[in-house]
Amino acid sequence: MSLKRYLPVLQWLPEYRREQAASDLIAAVIVTIMLIPQSLAYALLAGLPAQVGLYASILPLVLYAVFGTSRTLSVGPVAVVALMTAAALAPIAAPGSPEYLAGAVLLAVMSGLMLTAMGGLRLGFLANFLSHPVISGFITASGIVIAFSQLKHILGIDASGHNLIEIAGSLAGNLGNVSLPTLLIGAGALVFLMFARSRLKPLLIHFGCGIRMADILTRTAPVLAVLVTSLVAWVLELDALGVQLVGEVPSGLPELTMPSMEVSVWKQLAVGALLISVVGFVESVSVGQTLAAKRRQRIDPDQELIGLGAANLGAGFSGGMPVTGGFSRSVVNFDAGAQTPAAGAYTAVGIALATLLLTPAIAYLPTATLAATIIVAVATLIDFPALVRTWRYSRADFGAMLATITLTLVYSVEAGIIAGVGLSIGLFLFRTSRPHSAVVGRVPGTEHFRNIQRHRVETSRHVTFLRVDESLYFANARFLEEAVMDLVTCQPDLKDLVLVCPAVNLIDASALESLETINERLSDAGVRLNLSEVKGPVMDRLKNTQLLSRLEGTVFLSTFEAWQTLVSPSEMPVTSVP
């Protein structure tokens, strides 16, 4: 059982059937066609040679099929991770240099080691520290930066920068050097790909094409753009007119590559590798869980860390770049009918064949076409309506989202994601440090208790029921003390205080000390402290402390039991009016 847990391939491979293999092969063909131009494009985005993207789409897919738990996740280079790779490598080497390529290999290996270690330590829960608004804001800002960074290839000019301000300024300063042939190729590819994404499928269906076939043809639009523009570049010899081409790409499978062992380089790339690991894991798990839910399957986040770690180690040792699960490819893989991770392994075979046979044709591919492919792909990442939705629902989350977007755009992707993580944790601590609490009363004629400020309920002058709607830990322990003493001060006739604890899942050492302090202070004031609805695991821990033996009051199974015991039958309850 433990071996199957760490090698999920043993769970599905023994029961692998011919029908599943057929479905996986069809999905692999479709994803391979889609992945070839994407791999080339994302290598370009990362500032790496085109073949690096292909290398990162072979061994990582095979290793994920062995160690991953998602049946349909498609692993490989993705836009956001490619951008983060470029940002991490920029301080240590110039794009295209041997040191830069060695840095990309090291980033993949470091990310793989970090992810594998996190999986071994079962740290999959760390993904929860990045709130959805922060991730959405980071991806939106990254999409904008990526799109602007590719305009230089569409225009055929030199431009540089690591944030939107630098890139926009560099583009504006070089507009006088626009290459018309490059612009025609890039703009033409961009218009075609945008048309294909939004209009081609309905048009094909209108002319009698089946829905499935129309979908497949739409997915192959980037390949068609690559083929047509490469043919035009070859026939018209566009490189002589100043159009930048991908150039000669080494044919053959990747060779074993060893990462740099220089400690100084490891230190320089440590933060970048960690951020790539975290962001890649969050993106991958989000996609994997969404697709798994549609088939009533599940993924194991801890094992996903190991699966992605193995994929990145495979990418690094085979001369590739950092990888993770891609949203668009995974959705295509799912829609194409992939049944098992074997579809990814078949896709790896397809990419390997492309690396062996198609690299001579890739030499004539204009970089403007790849830039157009990237721009159209990242357009789906930009989600401005999310800003409006978040603003309407939560001003605090909107603030974290806006700060993440702003820092990513005007400073760097690292600053944006670090700020996002910090703000996510900060917001959590702020909210839980001032937990919602309410004085509750009995709904007349029932055993239910509700907030006296929202419902018409019965209360007692001698007994107060305070419901705490949060676990108790160091950040809110003092807040509870203050809330309790404020209640006691305002109620001179109070004899019993009942802490209603249905939402308390944890009481840490600091909160325990606060409860002991509350018990002593209430006792000095002539008030008994009681507890109700304490959960089993919390009670188990409290039994190992002095609190229960020193408690002036009682621990009640339910709030209604406390009402029956503490509120005198002769007392006329006071009915509150909200």
mmCIF file of C-alpha atoms in Angstrom, residues 229-559:
data_model
loop_
_atom_site.group_PDB
_atom_site.id
_atom_site.type_symbol
_atom_site.label_atom_id
_atom_site.label_comp_id
_atom_site.label_asym_id
_atom_site.label_seq_id
_atom_site.Cartn_x
_atom_site.Cartn_y
_atom_site.Cartn_z
ATOM 1 C CA THR A 229 5.104 31.551 -41.483
ATOM 2 C CA SER A 230 8.082 29.172 -41.577
ATOM 3 C CA LEU A 231 7.309 28.365 -45.212
ATOM 4 C CA VAL A 232 6.973 32.067 -46.071
ATOM 5 C CA ALA A 233 10.255 32.845 -44.293
ATOM 6 C CA TRP A 234 12.025 30.063 -46.194
ATOM 7 C CA VAL A 235 10.610 30.903 -49.638
ATOM 8 C CA LEU A 236 11.045 34.673 -49.363
ATOM 9 C CA GLU A 237 14.327 34.463 -47.425
ATOM 10 C CA LEU A 238 12.966 36.860 -44.820
ATOM 11 C CA ASP A 239 16.096 36.613 -42.689
ATOM 12 C CA ALA A 240 17.833 38.697 -45.351
ATOM 13 C CA LEU A 241 15.165 41.366 -44.786
ATOM 14 C CA GLY A 242 15.901 41.534 -41.068
ATOM 15 C CA VAL A 243 13.229 39.128 -39.834
ATOM 16 C CA GLN A 244 14.607 37.249 -36.825
ATOM 17 C CA LEU A 245 14.299 33.473 -37.124
ATOM 18 C CA VAL A 246 14.724 30.787 -34.484
ATOM 19 C CA GLY A 247 17.798 29.548 -36.319
ATOM 20 C CA GLU A 248 19.471 26.178 -36.305
ATOM 21 C CA VAL A 249 18.123 23.851 -33.642
ATOM 22 C CA PRO A 250 20.182 20.795 -32.693
ATOM 23 C CA SER A 251 18.418 17.580 -33.667
ATOM 24 C CA GLY A 252 18.390 14.507 -31.471
ATOM 25 C CA LEU A 253 17.280 13.645 -27.980
ATOM 26 C CA PRO A 254 18.608 15.603 -25.000
ATOM 27 C CA GLU A 255 21.755 14.400 -23.324
ATOM 28 C CA LEU A 256 22.308 13.990 -19.607
ATOM 29 C CA THR A 257 23.134 17.405 -18.128
ATOM 30 C CA MET A 258 24.667 18.009 -14.721
ATOM 31 C CA PRO A 259 23.806 21.188 -12.836
ATOM 32 C CA SER A 260 26.397 23.650 -11.652
ATOM 33 C CA MET A 261 27.897 22.823 -8.293
ATOM 34 C CA GLU A 262 29.007 26.382 -7.479
ATOM 35 C CA VAL A 263 27.618 27.248 -4.052
ATOM 36 C CA SER A 264 27.443 30.954 -4.912
ATOM 37 C CA VAL A 265 25.125 30.270 -7.863
ATOM 38 C CA TRP A 266 22.903 28.036 -5.715
ATOM 39 C CA LYS A 267 22.577 30.852 -3.198
ATOM 40 C CA GLN A 268 21.726 33.394 -5.901
ATOM 41 C CA LEU A 269 18.973 31.217 -7.351
ATOM 42 C CA ALA A 270 17.541 29.861 -4.086
ATOM 43 C CA VAL A 271 14.747 32.431 -3.703
ATOM 44 C CA GLY A 272 13.824 32.250 -7.373
ATOM 45 C CA ALA A 273 13.698 28.446 -7.284
ATOM 46 C CA LEU A 274 11.498 28.513 -4.180
ATOM 47 C CA LEU A 275 9.042 30.980 -5.730
ATOM 48 C CA ILE A 276 8.908 28.984 -8.960
ATOM 49 C CA SER A 277 8.237 25.839 -6.914
ATOM 50 C CA VAL A 278 5.419 27.404 -4.893
ATOM 51 C CA VAL A 279 3.702 29.170 -7.789
ATOM 52 C CA GLY A 280 4.061 26.145 -10.060
ATOM 53 C CA PHE A 281 2.658 23.849 -7.387
ATOM 54 C CA VAL A 282 -0.325 26.100 -6.660
ATOM 55 C CA GLU A 283 -1.164 26.446 -10.360
ATOM 56 C CA SER A 284 -0.767 22.720 -10.951
ATOM 57 C CA VAL A 285 -2.847 21.641 -7.958
ATOM 58 C CA SER A 286 -5.613 24.106 -8.815
ATOM 59 C CA VAL A 287 -5.887 22.718 -12.341
ATOM 60 C CA GLY A 288 -5.553 19.116 -11.200
ATOM 61 C CA GLN A 289 -8.245 19.398 -8.538
ATOM 62 C CA THR A 290 -10.651 21.148 -10.899
ATOM 63 C CA LEU A 291 -10.343 18.473 -13.580
ATOM 64 C CA ALA A 292 -10.367 15.587 -11.095
ATOM 65 C CA ALA A 293 -13.617 16.824 -9.550
ATOM 66 C CA LYS A 294 -15.344 16.646 -12.939
ATOM 67 C CA ARG A 295 -14.758 12.886 -13.012
ATOM 68 C CA ARG A 296 -15.263 12.324 -9.287
ATOM 69 C CA GLN A 297 -11.580 11.586 -8.868
ATOM 70 C CA ARG A 298 -9.120 13.063 -6.416
ATOM 71 C CA ILE A 299 -5.488 14.063 -6.305
ATOM 72 C CA ASP A 300 -3.079 13.949 -3.386
ATOM 73 C CA PRO A 301 -1.387 17.370 -2.935
ATOM 74 C CA ASP A 302 1.556 15.858 -1.051
ATOM 75 C CA GLN A 303 2.175 13.280 -3.774
ATOM 76 C CA GLU A 304 1.713 16.009 -6.387
ATOM 77 C CA LEU A 305 4.699 17.756 -4.841
ATOM 78 C CA ILE A 306 6.744 14.612 -5.410
ATOM 79 C CA GLY A 307 5.377 14.204 -8.948
ATOM 80 C CA LEU A 308 6.202 17.789 -9.897
ATOM 81 C CA GLY A 309 9.551 17.478 -8.141
ATOM 82 C CA ALA A 310 10.428 14.416 -10.199
ATOM 83 C CA ALA A 311 9.301 16.214 -13.378
ATOM 84 C CA ASN A 312 11.547 19.188 -12.641
ATOM 85 C CA LEU A 313 14.491 16.973 -11.790
ATOM 86 C CA GLY A 314 13.943 15.228 -15.112
ATOM 87 C CA ALA A 315 13.824 18.605 -16.873
ATOM 88 C CA GLY A 316 17.046 19.745 -15.236
ATOM 89 C CA PHE A 317 19.040 16.583 -15.889
ATOM 90 C CA SER A 318 17.895 16.510 -19.525
ATOM 91 C CA GLY A 319 18.849 20.117 -20.296
ATOM 92 C CA GLY A 320 15.364 21.585 -19.891
ATOM 93 C CA MET A 321 13.756 24.425 -17.929
ATOM 94 C CA PRO A 322 11.412 24.456 -14.893
ATOM 95 C CA VAL A 323 8.008 22.903 -15.608
ATOM 96 C CA THR A 324 4.590 22.592 -14.022
ATOM 97 C CA GLY A 325 1.029 21.659 -14.928
ATOM 98 C CA GLY A 326 -0.372 23.905 -17.658
ATOM 99 C CA PHE A 327 -3.997 25.022 -17.565
ATOM 100 C CA SER A 328 -4.768 25.182 -21.290
ATOM 101 C CA ARG A 329 -2.946 21.942 -22.160
ATOM 102 C CA SER A 330 -4.534 20.076 -19.258
ATOM 103 C CA VAL A 331 -8.017 21.191 -20.299
ATOM 104 C CA VAL A 332 -7.297 20.071 -23.872
ATOM 105 C CA ASN A 333 -5.964 16.751 -22.562
ATOM 106 C CA PHE A 334 -9.126 16.324 -20.491
ATOM 107 C CA ASP A 335 -11.501 17.296 -23.303
ATOM 108 C CA ALA A 336 -9.658 15.042 -25.750
ATOM 109 C CA GLY A 337 -10.543 12.070 -23.556
ATOM 110 C CA ALA A 338 -7.313 11.254 -21.699
ATOM 111 C CA GLN A 339 -8.040 8.512 -19.174
ATOM 112 C CA THR A 340 -4.701 7.974 -17.429
ATOM 113 C CA PRO A 341 -1.284 9.640 -17.014
ATOM 114 C CA ALA A 342 -0.108 7.392 -19.871
ATOM 115 C CA ALA A 343 -1.400 10.130 -22.193
ATOM 116 C CA GLY A 344 1.455 12.299 -20.915
ATOM 117 C CA ALA A 345 3.991 9.566 -21.621
ATOM 118 C CA TYR A 346 2.633 9.194 -25.161
ATOM 119 C CA THR A 347 2.891 12.966 -25.583
ATOM 120 C CA ALA A 348 6.554 12.743 -24.534
ATOM 121 C CA VAL A 349 7.121 10.217 -27.329
ATOM 122 C CA GLY A 350 5.522 12.632 -29.795
ATOM 123 C CA ILE A 351 7.758 15.499 -28.656
ATOM 124 C CA ALA A 352 10.809 13.224 -28.850
ATOM 125 C CA LEU A 353 9.942 12.379 -32.449
ATOM 126 C CA ALA A 354 9.533 16.083 -33.223
ATOM 127 C CA THR A 355 12.953 16.739 -31.693
ATOM 128 C CA LEU A 356 14.462 14.068 -33.899
ATOM 129 C CA LEU A 357 12.691 14.862 -37.169
ATOM 130 C CA LEU A 358 11.353 18.417 -37.251
ATOM 131 C CA THR A 359 14.215 20.576 -36.010
ATOM 132 C CA PRO A 360 15.502 21.489 -39.509
ATOM 133 C CA ALA A 361 12.138 23.112 -40.299
ATOM 134 C CA ILE A 362 12.107 24.969 -36.974
ATOM 135 C CA ALA A 363 15.190 26.913 -38.070
ATOM 136 C CA TYR A 364 13.010 29.001 -40.436
ATOM 137 C CA LEU A 365 10.384 29.794 -37.805
ATOM 138 C CA PRO A 366 10.074 33.578 -37.177
ATOM 139 C CA THR A 367 10.326 34.530 -33.524
ATOM 140 C CA ALA A 368 7.435 36.929 -34.195
ATOM 141 C CA THR A 369 5.166 33.892 -34.682
ATOM 142 C CA LEU A 370 6.211 32.468 -31.330
ATOM 143 C CA ALA A 371 5.633 35.870 -29.737
ATOM 144 C CA ALA A 372 2.122 35.945 -31.204
ATOM 145 C CA THR A 373 1.520 32.451 -29.809
ATOM 146 C CA ILE A 374 2.580 33.603 -26.338
ATOM 147 C CA ILE A 375 0.434 36.759 -26.414
ATOM 148 C CA VAL A 376 -2.700 34.849 -27.401
ATOM 149 C CA ALA A 377 -2.006 32.159 -24.787
ATOM 150 C CA VAL A 378 -1.501 34.590 -21.895
ATOM 151 C CA ALA A 379 -4.521 36.683 -22.861
ATOM 152 C CA THR A 380 -6.653 34.091 -21.101
ATOM 153 C CA LEU A 381 -4.682 34.663 -17.885
ATOM 154 C CA ILE A 382 -5.676 38.333 -17.631
ATOM 155 C CA ASP A 383 -8.816 38.603 -15.511
ATOM 156 C CA PHE A 384 -9.760 42.231 -14.846
ATOM 157 C CA PRO A 385 -13.360 41.360 -13.831
ATOM 158 C CA ALA A 386 -11.859 39.543 -10.830
ATOM 159 C CA LEU A 387 -10.813 42.950 -9.481
ATOM 160 C CA VAL A 388 -14.414 44.150 -9.544
ATOM 161 C CA ARG A 389 -15.749 40.953 -7.977
ATOM 162 C CA THR A 390 -13.165 41.059 -5.212
ATOM 163 C CA TRP A 391 -13.786 44.765 -4.515
ATOM 164 C CA ARG A 392 -17.501 44.143 -4.108
ATOM 165 C CA TYR A 393 -17.010 41.218 -1.764
ATOM 166 C CA SER A 394 -13.961 42.052 0.356
ATOM 167 C CA ARG A 395 -12.014 45.318 0.507
ATOM 168 C CA ALA A 396 -9.151 43.626 2.362
ATOM 169 C CA ASP A 397 -8.743 40.915 -0.280
ATOM 170 C CA PHE A 398 -8.983 43.573 -2.977
ATOM 171 C CA GLY A 399 -6.168 45.496 -1.312
ATOM 172 C CA ALA A 400 -3.943 42.394 -1.281
ATOM 173 C CA MET A 401 -4.833 41.670 -4.897
ATOM 174 C CA LEU A 402 -4.157 45.231 -6.035
ATOM 175 C CA ALA A 403 -0.837 45.372 -4.168
ATOM 176 C CA THR A 404 0.256 42.120 -5.818
ATOM 177 C CA ILE A 405 -0.688 43.409 -9.276
ATOM 178 C CA THR A 406 0.985 46.775 -8.733
ATOM 179 C CA LEU A 407 4.273 45.376 -7.426
ATOM 180 C CA THR A 408 4.430 42.765 -10.179
ATOM 181 C CA LEU A 409 3.833 45.396 -12.860
ATOM 182 C CA VAL A 410 6.080 48.173 -11.591
ATOM 183 C CA TYR A 411 8.820 46.243 -9.793
ATOM 184 C CA SER A 412 9.267 42.522 -10.445
ATOM 185 C CA VAL A 413 7.485 39.182 -10.415
ATOM 186 C CA GLU A 414 9.449 38.160 -7.322
ATOM 187 C CA ALA A 415 8.328 41.256 -5.421
ATOM 188 C CA GLY A 416 4.746 40.666 -6.493
ATOM 189 C CA ILE A 417 4.553 37.066 -5.354
ATOM 190 C CA ILE A 418 6.473 37.709 -2.112
ATOM 191 C CA ALA A 419 4.122 40.581 -1.319
ATOM 192 C CA GLY A 420 1.185 38.346 -2.174
ATOM 193 C CA VAL A 421 2.320 35.614 0.197
ATOM 194 C CA GLY A 422 3.049 38.154 2.929
ATOM 195 C CA LEU A 423 -0.315 39.872 2.501
ATOM 196 C CA SER A 424 -2.181 36.552 2.447
ATOM 197 C CA ILE A 425 -0.604 35.502 5.733
ATOM 198 C CA GLY A 426 -0.993 39.007 7.167
ATOM 199 C CA LEU A 427 -4.696 39.127 6.318
ATOM 200 C CA PHE A 428 -5.215 35.709 7.871
ATOM 201 C CA LEU A 429 -3.481 36.752 11.084
ATOM 202 C CA PHE A 430 -5.402 40.045 11.190
ATOM 203 C CA ARG A 431 -8.770 38.386 10.703
ATOM 204 C CA THR A 432 -8.184 35.596 13.177
ATOM 205 C CA SER A 433 -6.601 37.926 15.730
ATOM 206 C CA ARG A 434 -9.989 39.619 16.087
ATOM 207 C CA PRO A 435 -12.339 36.648 15.763
ATOM 208 C CA HIS A 436 -16.037 37.152 15.391
ATOM 209 C CA SER A 437 -17.806 36.542 18.671
ATOM 210 C CA ALA A 438 -21.402 37.064 19.692
ATOM 211 C CA VAL A 439 -23.542 37.021 22.788
ATOM 212 C CA VAL A 440 -26.256 34.497 22.008
ATOM 213 C CA GLY A 441 -29.677 33.852 23.431
ATOM 214 C CA ARG A 442 -32.274 31.091 23.200
ATOM 215 C CA VAL A 443 -34.789 31.166 20.379
ATOM 216 C CA PRO A 444 -38.113 30.956 22.294
ATOM 217 C CA GLY A 445 -39.501 27.439 22.520
ATOM 218 C CA THR A 446 -36.466 25.790 20.929
ATOM 219 C CA GLU A 447 -33.006 24.446 21.766
ATOM 220 C CA HIS A 448 -31.349 26.849 19.312
ATOM 221 C CA PHE A 449 -29.200 29.840 20.223
ATOM 222 C CA ARG A 450 -28.626 32.861 18.008
ATOM 223 C CA ASN A 451 -26.925 36.275 18.065
ATOM 224 C CA ILE A 452 -28.928 38.713 20.201
ATOM 225 C CA GLN A 453 -28.193 41.500 17.721
ATOM 226 C CA ARG A 454 -29.715 39.608 14.786
ATOM 227 C CA HIS A 455 -32.587 37.597 16.247
ATOM 228 C CA ARG A 456 -35.420 37.883 18.741
ATOM 229 C CA VAL A 457 -34.145 35.622 21.537
ATOM 230 C CA GLU A 458 -34.385 35.079 25.281
ATOM 231 C CA THR A 459 -31.515 36.062 27.586
ATOM 232 C CA SER A 460 -30.806 35.970 31.314
ATOM 233 C CA ARG A 461 -29.532 38.739 33.585
ATOM 234 C CA HIS A 462 -27.447 36.218 35.528
ATOM 235 C CA VAL A 463 -26.062 34.046 32.723
ATOM 236 C CA THR A 464 -24.350 35.193 29.523
ATOM 237 C CA PHE A 465 -23.587 32.931 26.597
ATOM 238 C CA LEU A 466 -20.599 34.092 24.497
ATOM 239 C CA ARG A 467 -20.052 32.200 21.237
ATOM 240 C CA VAL A 468 -16.511 32.297 19.822
ATOM 241 C CA ASP A 469 -16.363 31.698 16.050
ATOM 242 C CA GLU A 470 -12.658 30.958 15.656
ATOM 243 C CA SER A 471 -9.985 28.643 16.962
ATOM 244 C CA LEU A 472 -8.076 30.106 19.888
ATOM 245 C CA TYR A 473 -4.348 30.654 19.445
ATOM 246 C CA PHE A 474 -1.607 33.128 20.307
ATOM 247 C CA ALA A 475 -2.821 35.850 17.935
ATOM 248 C CA ASN A 476 -6.301 36.170 19.464
ATOM 249 C CA ALA A 477 -5.763 35.009 23.044
ATOM 250 C CA ARG A 478 -5.587 38.545 24.472
ATOM 251 C CA PHE A 479 -8.568 39.610 22.382
ATOM 252 C CA LEU A 480 -10.672 36.936 24.092
ATOM 253 C CA GLU A 481 -9.538 38.112 27.506
ATOM 254 C CA GLU A 482 -10.578 41.677 26.710
ATOM 255 C CA ALA A 483 -13.928 40.622 25.247
ATOM 256 C CA VAL A 484 -14.794 38.577 28.326
ATOM 257 C CA MET A 485 -13.810 41.280 30.811
ATOM 258 C CA ASP A 486 -15.789 43.897 28.848
ATOM 259 C CA LEU A 487 -18.898 41.721 29.210
ATOM 260 C CA VAL A 488 -18.380 41.251 32.930
ATOM 261 C CA THR A 489 -17.885 44.961 33.477
ATOM 262 C CA CYS A 490 -21.165 45.787 31.723
ATOM 263 C CA GLN A 491 -23.255 43.197 33.639
ATOM 264 C CA PRO A 492 -23.126 43.674 37.417
ATOM 265 C CA ASP A 493 -25.689 40.879 38.040
ATOM 266 C CA LEU A 494 -23.732 38.273 36.098
ATOM 267 C CA LYS A 495 -23.108 34.976 37.910
ATOM 268 C CA ASP A 496 -22.174 32.619 35.093
ATOM 269 C CA LEU A 497 -20.404 33.069 31.764
ATOM 270 C CA VAL A 498 -20.646 30.265 29.214
ATOM 271 C CA LEU A 499 -18.086 30.145 26.388
ATOM 272 C CA VAL A 500 -19.870 28.450 23.488
ATOM 273 C CA CYS A 501 -17.197 26.692 21.420
ATOM 274 C CA PRO A 502 -18.673 24.904 18.356
ATOM 275 C CA ALA A 503 -16.200 26.657 16.007
ATOM 276 C CA VAL A 504 -13.121 26.170 18.200
ATOM 277 C CA ASN A 505 -10.973 23.493 16.549
ATOM 278 C CA LEU A 506 -7.774 24.329 18.416
ATOM 279 C CA ILE A 507 -6.664 25.837 21.706
ATOM 280 C CA ASP A 508 -2.907 26.384 21.719
ATOM 281 C CA ALA A 509 -0.667 26.977 24.742
ATOM 282 C CA SER A 510 -1.105 30.772 24.649
ATOM 283 C CA ALA A 511 -4.886 30.475 24.476
ATOM 284 C CA LEU A 512 -4.858 27.910 27.295
ATOM 285 C CA GLU A 513 -2.989 30.368 29.466
ATOM 286 C CA SER A 514 -5.549 33.040 28.602
ATOM 287 C CA LEU A 515 -8.416 30.726 29.553
ATOM 288 C CA GLU A 516 -6.743 30.045 32.891
ATOM 289 C CA THR A 517 -6.335 33.803 33.419
ATOM 290 C CA ILE A 518 -9.992 34.399 32.484
ATOM 291 C CA ASN A 519 -11.086 31.718 34.929
ATOM 292 C CA GLU A 520 -9.076 33.324 37.759
ATOM 293 C CA ARG A 521 -10.291 36.858 37.020
ATOM 294 C CA LEU A 522 -13.923 35.789 36.789
ATOM 295 C CA SER A 523 -13.571 33.853 40.032
ATOM 296 C CA ASP A 524 -12.226 36.983 41.735
ATOM 297 C CA ALA A 525 -15.277 38.856 40.400
ATOM 298 C CA GLY A 526 -17.683 36.210 41.689
ATOM 299 C CA VAL A 527 -18.458 34.811 38.237
ATOM 300 C CA ARG A 528 -18.122 31.175 37.184
ATOM 301 C CA LEU A 529 -16.602 30.270 33.821
ATOM 302 C CA ASN A 530 -18.382 27.461 31.943
ATOM 303 C CA LEU A 531 -17.725 25.823 28.578
ATOM 304 C CA SER A 532 -20.159 24.219 26.133
ATOM 305 C CA GLU A 533 -19.969 22.304 22.848
ATOM 306 C CA VAL A 534 -16.233 21.653 23.179
ATOM 307 C CA LYS A 535 -15.066 19.381 20.367
ATOM 308 C CA GLY A 536 -13.576 15.985 21.170
ATOM 309 C CA PRO A 537 -9.987 16.627 20.022
ATOM 310 C CA VAL A 538 -9.934 19.926 21.921
ATOM 311 C CA MET A 539 -11.310 18.252 25.052
ATOM 312 C CA ASP A 540 -8.701 15.509 24.781
ATOM 313 C CA ARG A 541 -5.952 18.114 24.990
ATOM 314 C CA LEU A 542 -7.655 20.039 27.805
ATOM 315 C CA LYS A 543 -7.823 16.860 29.906
ATOM 316 C CA ASN A 544 -4.030 16.904 30.042
ATOM 317 C CA THR A 545 -4.007 20.364 31.651
ATOM 318 C CA GLN A 546 -4.924 21.955 34.967
ATOM 319 C CA LEU A 547 -7.723 24.045 33.450
ATOM 320 C CA LEU A 548 -10.582 21.580 33.904
ATOM 321 C CA SER A 549 -9.725 20.850 37.536
ATOM 322 C CA ARG A 550 -9.506 24.568 38.330
ATOM 323 C CA LEU A 551 -12.565 25.563 36.307
ATOM 324 C CA GLU A 552 -15.111 27.310 38.530
ATOM 325 C CA GLY A 553 -18.008 26.183 36.363
ATOM 326 C CA THR A 554 -18.874 23.128 34.249
ATOM 327 C CA VAL A 555 -18.214 21.773 30.779
ATOM 328 C CA PHE A 556 -21.633 21.218 29.174
ATOM 329 C CA LEU A 557 -22.346 18.935 26.242
ATOM 330 C CA SER A 558 -24.679 21.496 24.645
ATOM 331 C CA THR A 559 -25.603 25.126 25.100
#
